[in-house]
């Protein structure tokens, strides 16, 4: 009985070089994602310095003049700064509040289905919108909301161009996002529910628990840790509103609610070639995301003993 712990302890005491030599195949496989991460995630961080320089491509990074926080001050003093930050926060926050519970509710409902074939059909139908490209989704939205022959206007008996209404943009963005991603989001929750011990359900049935009571007392507690982790990860990207969808649905008439930071960075960096300015705005956006991630992680770890980092 005592030989196994002694053997495990002896393996742990081996030098790192010998442990790597003994498991070189695993470390070789690990090397590929590490190299890719370093190349595409860490090396580009060197370019962040242009947010503090008056970057000129002909002069390079180090040859461009150092201007400190000038570009940040310019962004915060711009007339649309407050509107863009407010739109970004509200659009992300409303999306999180409305879309976060939907996959949990769907997974609880799907888990109660007892006909395997029907269950697979339902899952396939719910997963399908996730695989439709954003370009196609936005094209479908424009067709459905068209004032002349659009499905929504035919149902309502109106001829309203909803995409020109700034008050309707957030509803359109959030509702279509739920339709596209809710089914895909159920995968992780259904996997969690599949690991629940079936004897718990049998014991609950013997005790006379109803279906709602079984969901409330067995399924929901099992999903809480995963839901908290998902919430933490979602909070870490709160300021990252989907650029493609906003860009494709934005019009001059709905900019009051659709003008977000991601679109502004694209316009300034790609269209206007203001590389330093757009980098500064994007860096500000990233810093806010990191701060939100740390705050939500701390709150979640204290409230539910679940943390991401």
mmCIF file of N, CA and C in Angstrom, residues 14-129:
data_model
loop_
_atom_site.group_PDB
_atom_site.id
_atom_site.type_symbol
_atom_site.label_atom_id
_atom_site.label_comp_id
_atom_site.label_asym_id
_atom_site.label_seq_id
_atom_site.Cartn_x
_atom_site.Cartn_y
_atom_site.Cartn_z
ATOM 1 N N UNK A 14 12.096 14.023 -9.520
ATOM 2 C CA UNK A 14 12.992 13.986 -10.665
ATOM 3 C C UNK A 14 13.231 15.394 -11.190
ATOM 4 N N UNK A 15 14.419 15.689 -11.689
ATOM 5 C CA UNK A 15 14.691 17.007 -12.278
ATOM 6 C C UNK A 15 13.776 17.270 -13.469
ATOM 7 N N UNK A 16 13.550 18.542 -13.751
ATOM 8 C CA UNK A 16 12.648 18.918 -14.851
ATOM 9 C C UNK A 16 13.140 18.377 -16.178
ATOM 10 N N UNK A 17 14.441 18.397 -16.399
ATOM 11 C CA UNK A 17 14.987 17.906 -17.670
ATOM 12 C C UNK A 17 14.669 16.434 -17.887
ATOM 13 N N UNK A 18 14.731 15.632 -16.802
ATOM 14 C CA UNK A 18 14.432 14.200 -16.939
ATOM 15 C C UNK A 18 12.939 13.964 -17.131
ATOM 16 N N UNK A 19 12.106 14.789 -16.480
ATOM 17 C CA UNK A 19 10.665 14.641 -16.670
ATOM 18 C C UNK A 19 10.276 14.994 -18.107
ATOM 19 N N UNK A 20 10.931 16.011 -18.654
ATOM 20 C CA UNK A 20 10.662 16.376 -20.050
ATOM 21 C C UNK A 20 11.131 15.280 -20.991
ATOM 22 N N UNK A 21 12.316 14.697 -20.693
ATOM 23 C CA UNK A 21 12.839 13.623 -21.542
ATOM 24 C C UNK A 21 11.949 12.393 -21.488
ATOM 25 N N UNK A 22 11.353 12.133 -20.324
ATOM 26 C CA UNK A 22 10.491 10.955 -20.184
ATOM 27 C C UNK A 22 9.147 11.139 -20.883
ATOM 28 N N UNK A 23 8.703 12.391 -21.026
ATOM 29 C CA UNK A 23 7.408 12.663 -21.666
ATOM 30 C C UNK A 23 7.576 13.636 -22.834
ATOM 31 N N UNK A 24 8.607 13.440 -23.637
ATOM 32 C CA UNK A 24 8.943 14.396 -24.685
ATOM 33 C C UNK A 24 7.847 14.505 -25.735
ATOM 34 N N UNK A 25 7.094 13.412 -25.959
ATOM 35 C CA UNK A 25 6.029 13.483 -26.966
ATOM 36 C C UNK A 25 4.946 14.490 -26.564
ATOM 37 N N UNK A 26 4.569 14.493 -25.288
ATOM 38 C CA UNK A 26 3.545 15.424 -24.807
ATOM 39 C C UNK A 26 4.046 16.867 -24.870
ATOM 40 N N UNK A 27 5.288 17.075 -24.490
ATOM 41 C CA UNK A 27 5.844 18.429 -24.541
ATOM 42 C C UNK A 27 5.997 18.913 -25.982
ATOM 43 N N UNK A 28 6.260 17.989 -26.901
ATOM 44 C CA UNK A 28 6.348 18.355 -28.317
ATOM 45 C C UNK A 28 4.990 18.823 -28.837
ATOM 46 N N UNK A 29 3.934 18.115 -28.436
ATOM 47 C CA UNK A 29 2.586 18.542 -28.821
ATOM 48 C C UNK A 29 2.236 19.885 -28.192
ATOM 49 N N UNK A 30 2.672 20.096 -26.957
ATOM 50 C CA UNK A 30 2.400 21.356 -26.267
ATOM 51 C C UNK A 30 3.158 22.518 -26.901
ATOM 52 N N UNK A 31 4.285 22.218 -27.528
ATOM 53 C CA UNK A 31 5.122 23.264 -28.103
ATOM 54 C C UNK A 31 4.424 24.001 -29.242
ATOM 55 N N UNK A 32 3.590 23.302 -30.002
ATOM 56 C CA UNK A 32 2.918 23.910 -31.158
ATOM 57 C C UNK A 32 1.987 25.056 -30.737
ATOM 58 N N UNK A 33 1.007 24.827 -29.820
ATOM 59 C CA UNK A 33 0.155 25.958 -29.413
ATOM 60 C C UNK A 33 0.913 27.063 -28.680
ATOM 61 N N UNK A 34 1.986 26.688 -27.963
ATOM 62 C CA UNK A 34 2.777 27.711 -27.270
ATOM 63 C C UNK A 34 3.441 28.641 -28.284
ATOM 64 N N UNK A 35 4.029 28.075 -29.334
ATOM 65 C CA UNK A 35 4.685 28.886 -30.368
ATOM 66 C C UNK A 35 3.664 29.779 -31.071
ATOM 67 N N UNK A 36 2.498 29.206 -31.401
ATOM 68 C CA UNK A 36 1.462 29.982 -32.079
ATOM 69 C C UNK A 36 0.978 31.138 -31.201
ATOM 70 N N UNK A 37 0.820 30.855 -29.892
ATOM 71 C CA UNK A 37 0.384 31.903 -28.962
ATOM 72 C C UNK A 37 1.409 33.009 -28.864
ATOM 73 N N UNK A 38 2.683 32.647 -28.783
ATOM 74 C CA UNK A 38 3.740 33.658 -28.688
ATOM 75 C C UNK A 38 3.788 34.514 -29.952
ATOM 76 N N UNK A 39 3.669 33.883 -31.110
ATOM 77 C CA UNK A 39 3.783 34.618 -32.380
ATOM 78 C C UNK A 39 2.607 35.568 -32.582
ATOM 79 N N UNK A 40 1.399 35.073 -32.316
ATOM 80 C CA UNK A 40 0.207 35.855 -32.662
ATOM 81 C C UNK A 40 -0.355 36.664 -31.492
ATOM 82 N N UNK A 41 0.065 36.385 -30.256
ATOM 83 C CA UNK A 41 -0.493 37.085 -29.101
ATOM 84 C C UNK A 41 0.528 37.971 -28.384
ATOM 85 N N UNK A 42 1.736 37.489 -28.219
ATOM 86 C CA UNK A 42 2.708 38.221 -27.412
ATOM 87 C C UNK A 42 3.613 39.142 -28.246
ATOM 88 N N UNK A 43 4.117 38.644 -29.360
ATOM 89 C CA UNK A 43 4.983 39.484 -30.196
ATOM 90 C C UNK A 43 4.267 40.746 -30.675
ATOM 91 N N UNK A 44 2.986 40.669 -31.104
ATOM 92 C CA UNK A 44 2.304 41.910 -31.532
ATOM 93 C C UNK A 44 2.149 42.952 -30.430
ATOM 94 N N UNK A 45 2.308 42.545 -29.145
ATOM 95 C CA UNK A 45 2.207 43.525 -28.066
ATOM 96 C C UNK A 45 3.294 44.587 -28.153
ATOM 97 N N UNK A 46 4.364 44.281 -28.862
ATOM 98 C CA UNK A 46 5.426 45.274 -29.051
ATOM 99 C C UNK A 46 4.880 46.516 -29.743
ATOM 100 N N UNK A 47 3.875 46.329 -30.579
ATOM 101 C CA UNK A 47 3.312 47.451 -31.326
ATOM 102 C C UNK A 47 2.410 48.356 -30.511
ATOM 103 N N UNK A 48 2.093 47.965 -29.268
ATOM 104 C CA UNK A 48 1.229 48.800 -28.432
ATOM 105 C C UNK A 48 1.857 50.180 -28.191
ATOM 106 N N UNK A 49 3.168 50.250 -28.276
ATOM 107 C CA UNK A 49 3.848 51.512 -27.990
ATOM 108 C C UNK A 49 3.440 52.626 -28.944
ATOM 109 N N UNK A 50 2.890 52.308 -30.115
ATOM 110 C CA UNK A 50 2.508 53.378 -31.041
ATOM 111 C C UNK A 50 1.323 54.181 -30.498
ATOM 112 N N UNK A 51 0.641 53.641 -29.472
ATOM 113 C CA UNK A 51 -0.415 54.419 -28.825
ATOM 114 C C UNK A 51 0.165 55.608 -28.074
ATOM 115 N N UNK A 52 1.470 55.570 -27.805
ATOM 116 C CA UNK A 52 2.130 56.654 -27.076
ATOM 117 C C UNK A 52 3.106 57.423 -27.969
ATOM 118 N N UNK A 53 3.040 57.171 -29.269
ATOM 119 C CA UNK A 53 3.916 57.844 -30.224
ATOM 120 C C UNK A 53 3.100 58.464 -31.362
ATOM 121 N N UNK A 54 3.682 59.420 -32.038
ATOM 122 C CA UNK A 54 3.091 59.934 -33.278
ATOM 123 C C UNK A 54 3.650 59.077 -34.404
ATOM 124 N N UNK A 55 3.035 57.902 -34.582
ATOM 125 C CA UNK A 55 3.617 56.865 -35.435
ATOM 126 C C UNK A 55 3.598 57.260 -36.911
ATOM 127 N N UNK A 56 4.757 57.137 -37.527
ATOM 128 C CA UNK A 56 4.914 57.300 -38.964
ATOM 129 C C UNK A 56 5.557 56.020 -39.502
ATOM 130 N N UNK A 57 4.908 55.415 -40.488
ATOM 131 C CA UNK A 57 5.399 54.145 -41.011
ATOM 132 C C UNK A 57 6.816 54.267 -41.558
ATOM 133 N N UNK A 58 7.144 55.427 -42.116
ATOM 134 C CA UNK A 58 8.482 55.616 -42.700
ATOM 135 C C UNK A 58 9.568 55.678 -41.630
ATOM 136 N N UNK A 59 9.190 56.063 -40.405
ATOM 137 C CA UNK A 59 10.156 56.184 -39.312
ATOM 138 C C UNK A 59 10.233 54.939 -38.435
ATOM 139 N N UNK A 60 9.218 54.104 -38.484
ATOM 140 C CA UNK A 60 9.200 52.919 -37.653
ATOM 141 C C UNK A 60 8.773 53.223 -36.229
ATOM 142 N N UNK A 61 8.780 52.201 -35.386
ATOM 143 C CA UNK A 61 8.340 52.356 -34.003
ATOM 144 C C UNK A 61 9.231 53.325 -33.230
ATOM 145 N N UNK A 62 10.512 53.028 -33.207
ATOM 146 C CA UNK A 62 11.428 53.789 -32.370
ATOM 147 C C UNK A 62 11.748 55.161 -32.955
ATOM 148 N N UNK A 63 11.590 55.314 -34.266
ATOM 149 C CA UNK A 63 11.893 56.593 -34.889
ATOM 150 C C UNK A 63 10.773 57.611 -34.777
ATOM 151 N N UNK A 64 9.567 57.145 -34.450
ATOM 152 C CA UNK A 64 8.430 58.057 -34.321
ATOM 153 C C UNK A 64 8.504 58.807 -33.004
ATOM 154 N N UNK A 65 7.983 60.016 -33.023
ATOM 155 C CA UNK A 65 8.076 60.889 -31.845
ATOM 156 C C UNK A 65 7.206 60.382 -30.695
ATOM 157 N N UNK A 66 7.754 60.400 -29.484
ATOM 158 C CA UNK A 66 7.021 59.999 -28.277
ATOM 159 C C UNK A 66 6.112 61.157 -27.832
ATOM 160 N N UNK A 67 4.814 60.882 -27.731
ATOM 161 C CA UNK A 67 3.855 61.938 -27.364
ATOM 162 C C UNK A 67 3.123 61.620 -26.072
ATOM 163 N N UNK A 68 3.444 60.518 -25.425
ATOM 164 C CA UNK A 68 2.829 60.177 -24.139
ATOM 165 C C UNK A 68 1.344 59.888 -24.262
ATOM 166 N N UNK A 69 0.548 60.562 -23.450
ATOM 167 C CA UNK A 69 -0.898 60.312 -23.388
ATOM 168 C C UNK A 69 -1.700 61.236 -24.306
ATOM 169 N N UNK A 70 -1.048 61.811 -25.288
ATOM 170 C CA UNK A 70 -1.725 62.780 -26.160
ATOM 171 C C UNK A 70 -2.952 62.176 -26.854
ATOM 172 N N UNK A 71 -2.802 60.966 -27.394
ATOM 173 C CA UNK A 71 -3.909 60.358 -28.147
ATOM 174 C C UNK A 71 -5.061 59.978 -27.237
ATOM 175 N N UNK A 72 -4.764 59.589 -26.005
ATOM 176 C CA UNK A 72 -5.816 59.288 -25.044
ATOM 177 C C UNK A 72 -6.596 60.556 -24.687
ATOM 178 N N UNK A 73 -5.855 61.645 -24.482
ATOM 179 C CA UNK A 73 -6.511 62.920 -24.175
ATOM 180 C C UNK A 73 -7.377 63.377 -25.345
ATOM 181 N N UNK A 74 -6.894 63.135 -26.544
ATOM 182 C CA UNK A 74 -7.668 63.520 -27.727
ATOM 183 C C UNK A 74 -8.954 62.718 -27.814
ATOM 184 N N UNK A 75 -8.883 61.440 -27.493
ATOM 185 C CA UNK A 75 -10.089 60.604 -27.537
ATOM 186 C C UNK A 75 -11.100 61.058 -26.491
ATOM 187 N N UNK A 76 -10.638 61.275 -25.264
ATOM 188 C CA UNK A 76 -11.554 61.656 -24.198
ATOM 189 C C UNK A 76 -12.137 63.057 -24.397
ATOM 190 N N UNK A 77 -11.468 63.881 -25.188
ATOM 191 C CA UNK A 77 -11.993 65.223 -25.459
ATOM 192 C C UNK A 77 -12.814 65.291 -26.741
ATOM 193 N N UNK A 78 -12.905 64.170 -27.479
ATOM 194 C CA UNK A 78 -13.695 64.168 -28.712
ATOM 195 C C UNK A 78 -15.184 64.259 -28.388
ATOM 196 N N UNK A 79 -15.983 64.878 -29.252
ATOM 197 C CA UNK A 79 -17.403 65.096 -28.948
ATOM 198 C C UNK A 79 -18.223 63.821 -28.840
ATOM 199 N N UNK A 80 -17.786 62.748 -29.501
ATOM 200 C CA UNK A 80 -18.559 61.502 -29.497
ATOM 201 C C UNK A 80 -18.043 60.477 -28.490
ATOM 202 N N UNK A 81 -17.059 60.849 -27.674
ATOM 203 C CA UNK A 81 -16.441 59.894 -26.749
ATOM 204 C C UNK A 81 -17.462 59.308 -25.774
ATOM 205 N N UNK A 82 -18.200 60.175 -25.104
ATOM 206 C CA UNK A 82 -19.161 59.714 -24.104
ATOM 207 C C UNK A 82 -20.236 58.849 -24.748
ATOM 208 N N UNK A 83 -20.692 59.256 -25.928
ATOM 209 C CA UNK A 83 -21.730 58.488 -26.618
ATOM 210 C C UNK A 83 -21.232 57.100 -27.005
ATOM 211 N N UNK A 84 -19.997 57.001 -27.502
ATOM 212 C CA UNK A 84 -19.467 55.702 -27.905
ATOM 213 C C UNK A 84 -19.273 54.775 -26.708
ATOM 214 N N UNK A 85 -18.735 55.313 -25.613
ATOM 215 C CA UNK A 85 -18.548 54.493 -24.422
ATOM 216 C C UNK A 85 -19.901 54.039 -23.875
ATOM 217 N N UNK A 86 -20.869 54.957 -23.831
ATOM 218 C CA UNK A 86 -22.200 54.607 -23.329
ATOM 219 C C UNK A 86 -22.859 53.541 -24.215
ATOM 220 N N UNK A 87 -22.786 53.708 -25.525
ATOM 221 C CA UNK A 87 -23.389 52.730 -26.434
ATOM 222 C C UNK A 87 -22.721 51.364 -26.314
ATOM 223 N N UNK A 88 -21.387 51.369 -26.190
ATOM 224 C CA UNK A 88 -20.657 50.103 -26.066
ATOM 225 C C UNK A 88 -21.040 49.375 -24.784
ATOM 226 N N UNK A 89 -21.063 50.113 -23.677
ATOM 227 C CA UNK A 89 -21.393 49.501 -22.384
ATOM 228 C C UNK A 89 -22.844 49.014 -22.363
ATOM 229 N N UNK A 90 -23.768 49.845 -22.816
ATOM 230 C CA UNK A 90 -25.187 49.466 -22.774
ATOM 231 C C UNK A 90 -25.480 48.295 -23.696
ATOM 232 N N UNK A 91 -24.924 48.318 -24.903
ATOM 233 C CA UNK A 91 -25.173 47.223 -25.847
ATOM 234 C C UNK A 91 -24.607 45.910 -25.316
ATOM 235 N N UNK A 92 -23.417 45.954 -24.731
ATOM 236 C CA UNK A 92 -22.802 44.749 -24.171
ATOM 237 C C UNK A 92 -23.546 44.283 -22.922
ATOM 238 N N UNK A 93 -23.912 45.238 -22.071
ATOM 239 C CA UNK A 93 -24.587 44.885 -20.824
ATOM 240 C C UNK A 93 -25.966 44.312 -21.082
ATOM 241 N N UNK A 94 -26.725 44.917 -21.970
ATOM 242 C CA UNK A 94 -28.048 44.394 -22.310
ATOM 243 C C UNK A 94 -27.943 43.024 -22.976
ATOM 244 N N UNK A 95 -26.934 42.866 -23.822
ATOM 245 C CA UNK A 95 -26.726 41.557 -24.470
ATOM 246 C C UNK A 95 -26.439 40.480 -23.428
ATOM 247 N N UNK A 96 -25.607 40.836 -22.434
ATOM 248 C CA UNK A 96 -25.269 39.877 -21.384
ATOM 249 C C UNK A 96 -26.488 39.548 -20.528
ATOM 250 N N UNK A 97 -27.253 40.555 -20.150
ATOM 251 C CA UNK A 97 -28.413 40.342 -19.279
ATOM 252 C C UNK A 97 -29.494 39.505 -19.954
ATOM 253 N N UNK A 98 -29.711 39.740 -21.243
ATOM 254 C CA UNK A 98 -30.779 39.033 -21.944
ATOM 255 C C UNK A 98 -30.343 37.683 -22.505
ATOM 256 N N UNK A 99 -29.111 37.610 -22.986
ATOM 257 C CA UNK A 99 -28.671 36.380 -23.658
ATOM 258 C C UNK A 99 -28.044 35.366 -22.720
ATOM 259 N N UNK A 100 -27.504 35.802 -21.584
ATOM 260 C CA UNK A 100 -26.825 34.861 -20.689
ATOM 261 C C UNK A 100 -27.757 33.785 -20.121
ATOM 262 N N UNK A 101 -28.981 34.108 -19.664
ATOM 263 C CA UNK A 101 -29.827 33.055 -19.082
ATOM 264 C C UNK A 101 -30.445 32.112 -20.109
ATOM 265 N N UNK A 102 -30.527 32.536 -21.377
ATOM 266 C CA UNK A 102 -31.248 31.741 -22.378
ATOM 267 C C UNK A 102 -30.630 30.359 -22.587
ATOM 268 N N UNK A 103 -29.305 30.225 -22.787
ATOM 269 C CA UNK A 103 -28.740 28.874 -22.943
ATOM 270 C C UNK A 103 -28.971 27.981 -21.723
ATOM 271 N N UNK A 104 -28.986 28.574 -20.533
ATOM 272 C CA UNK A 104 -29.230 27.782 -19.322
ATOM 273 C C UNK A 104 -30.657 27.253 -19.317
ATOM 274 N N UNK A 105 -31.611 28.106 -19.640
ATOM 275 C CA UNK A 105 -33.029 27.687 -19.690
ATOM 276 C C UNK A 105 -33.235 26.635 -20.768
ATOM 277 N N UNK A 106 -32.625 26.852 -21.945
ATOM 278 C CA UNK A 106 -32.764 25.888 -23.032
ATOM 279 C C UNK A 106 -32.158 24.534 -22.666
ATOM 280 N N UNK A 107 -30.997 24.555 -22.032
ATOM 281 C CA UNK A 107 -30.350 23.291 -21.659
ATOM 282 C C UNK A 107 -31.175 22.533 -20.624
ATOM 283 N N UNK A 108 -31.789 23.254 -19.690
ATOM 284 C CA UNK A 108 -32.656 22.597 -18.706
ATOM 285 C C UNK A 108 -33.876 21.981 -19.382
ATOM 286 N N UNK A 109 -34.421 22.671 -20.380
ATOM 287 C CA UNK A 109 -35.591 22.144 -21.098
ATOM 288 C C UNK A 109 -35.210 20.946 -21.963
ATOM 289 N N UNK A 110 -34.090 21.067 -22.697
ATOM 290 C CA UNK A 110 -33.661 19.968 -23.564
ATOM 291 C C UNK A 110 -33.324 18.731 -22.744
ATOM 292 N N UNK A 111 -32.752 18.931 -21.574
ATOM 293 C CA UNK A 111 -32.379 17.799 -20.719
ATOM 294 C C UNK A 111 -33.581 16.987 -20.258
ATOM 295 N N UNK A 112 -34.770 17.590 -20.288
ATOM 296 C CA UNK A 112 -35.969 16.883 -19.857
ATOM 297 C C UNK A 112 -36.610 16.059 -20.972
ATOM 298 N N UNK A 113 -36.139 16.246 -22.218
ATOM 299 C CA UNK A 113 -36.698 15.491 -23.340
ATOM 300 C C UNK A 113 -36.272 14.028 -23.240
ATOM 301 N N UNK A 114 -37.222 13.141 -23.392
ATOM 302 C CA UNK A 114 -36.941 11.711 -23.217
ATOM 303 C C UNK A 114 -36.849 10.955 -24.539
ATOM 304 N N UNK A 115 -37.319 11.546 -25.648
ATOM 305 C CA UNK A 115 -37.214 10.895 -26.956
ATOM 306 C C UNK A 115 -35.893 11.310 -27.597
ATOM 307 N N UNK A 116 -35.002 10.350 -27.745
ATOM 308 C CA UNK A 116 -33.639 10.656 -28.184
ATOM 309 C C UNK A 116 -33.604 11.298 -29.569
ATOM 310 N N UNK A 117 -34.390 10.777 -30.508
ATOM 311 C CA UNK A 117 -34.379 11.316 -31.867
ATOM 312 C C UNK A 117 -34.894 12.751 -31.892
ATOM 313 N N UNK A 118 -36.000 12.984 -31.178
ATOM 314 C CA UNK A 118 -36.549 14.334 -31.122
ATOM 315 C C UNK A 118 -35.568 15.289 -30.451
ATOM 316 N N UNK A 119 -34.862 14.816 -29.445
ATOM 317 C CA UNK A 119 -33.867 15.621 -28.743
ATOM 318 C C UNK A 119 -32.738 16.026 -29.683
ATOM 319 N N UNK A 120 -32.280 15.101 -30.524
ATOM 320 C CA UNK A 120 -31.206 15.407 -31.475
ATOM 321 C C UNK A 120 -31.669 16.414 -32.522
ATOM 322 N N UNK A 121 -32.929 16.264 -32.963
ATOM 323 C CA UNK A 121 -33.468 17.204 -33.954
ATOM 324 C C UNK A 121 -33.534 18.615 -33.364
ATOM 325 N N UNK A 122 -34.015 18.719 -32.130
ATOM 326 C CA UNK A 122 -34.108 20.022 -31.468
ATOM 327 C C UNK A 122 -32.725 20.650 -31.327
ATOM 328 N N UNK A 123 -31.746 19.858 -30.910
ATOM 329 C CA UNK A 123 -30.392 20.383 -30.748
ATOM 330 C C UNK A 123 -29.820 20.847 -32.082
ATOM 331 N N UNK A 124 -30.045 20.074 -33.149
ATOM 332 C CA UNK A 124 -29.539 20.452 -34.470
ATOM 333 C C UNK A 124 -30.148 21.761 -34.945
ATOM 334 N N UNK A 125 -31.458 21.908 -34.752
ATOM 335 C CA UNK A 125 -32.148 23.137 -35.163
ATOM 336 C C UNK A 125 -31.616 24.342 -34.378
ATOM 337 N N UNK A 126 -31.337 24.158 -33.098
ATOM 338 C CA UNK A 126 -30.840 25.258 -32.271
ATOM 339 C C UNK A 126 -29.380 25.588 -32.572
ATOM 340 N N UNK A 127 -28.573 24.568 -32.938
ATOM 341 C CA UNK A 127 -27.167 24.802 -33.241
ATOM 342 C C UNK A 127 -26.967 25.479 -34.593
ATOM 343 N N UNK A 128 -27.860 25.217 -35.539
ATOM 344 C CA UNK A 128 -27.663 25.623 -36.933
ATOM 345 C C UNK A 128 -27.351 27.105 -37.121
ATOM 346 N N UNK A 129 -28.075 28.035 -36.485
ATOM 347 C CA UNK A 129 -27.787 29.461 -36.733
ATOM 348 C C UNK A 129 -26.361 29.876 -36.406
#
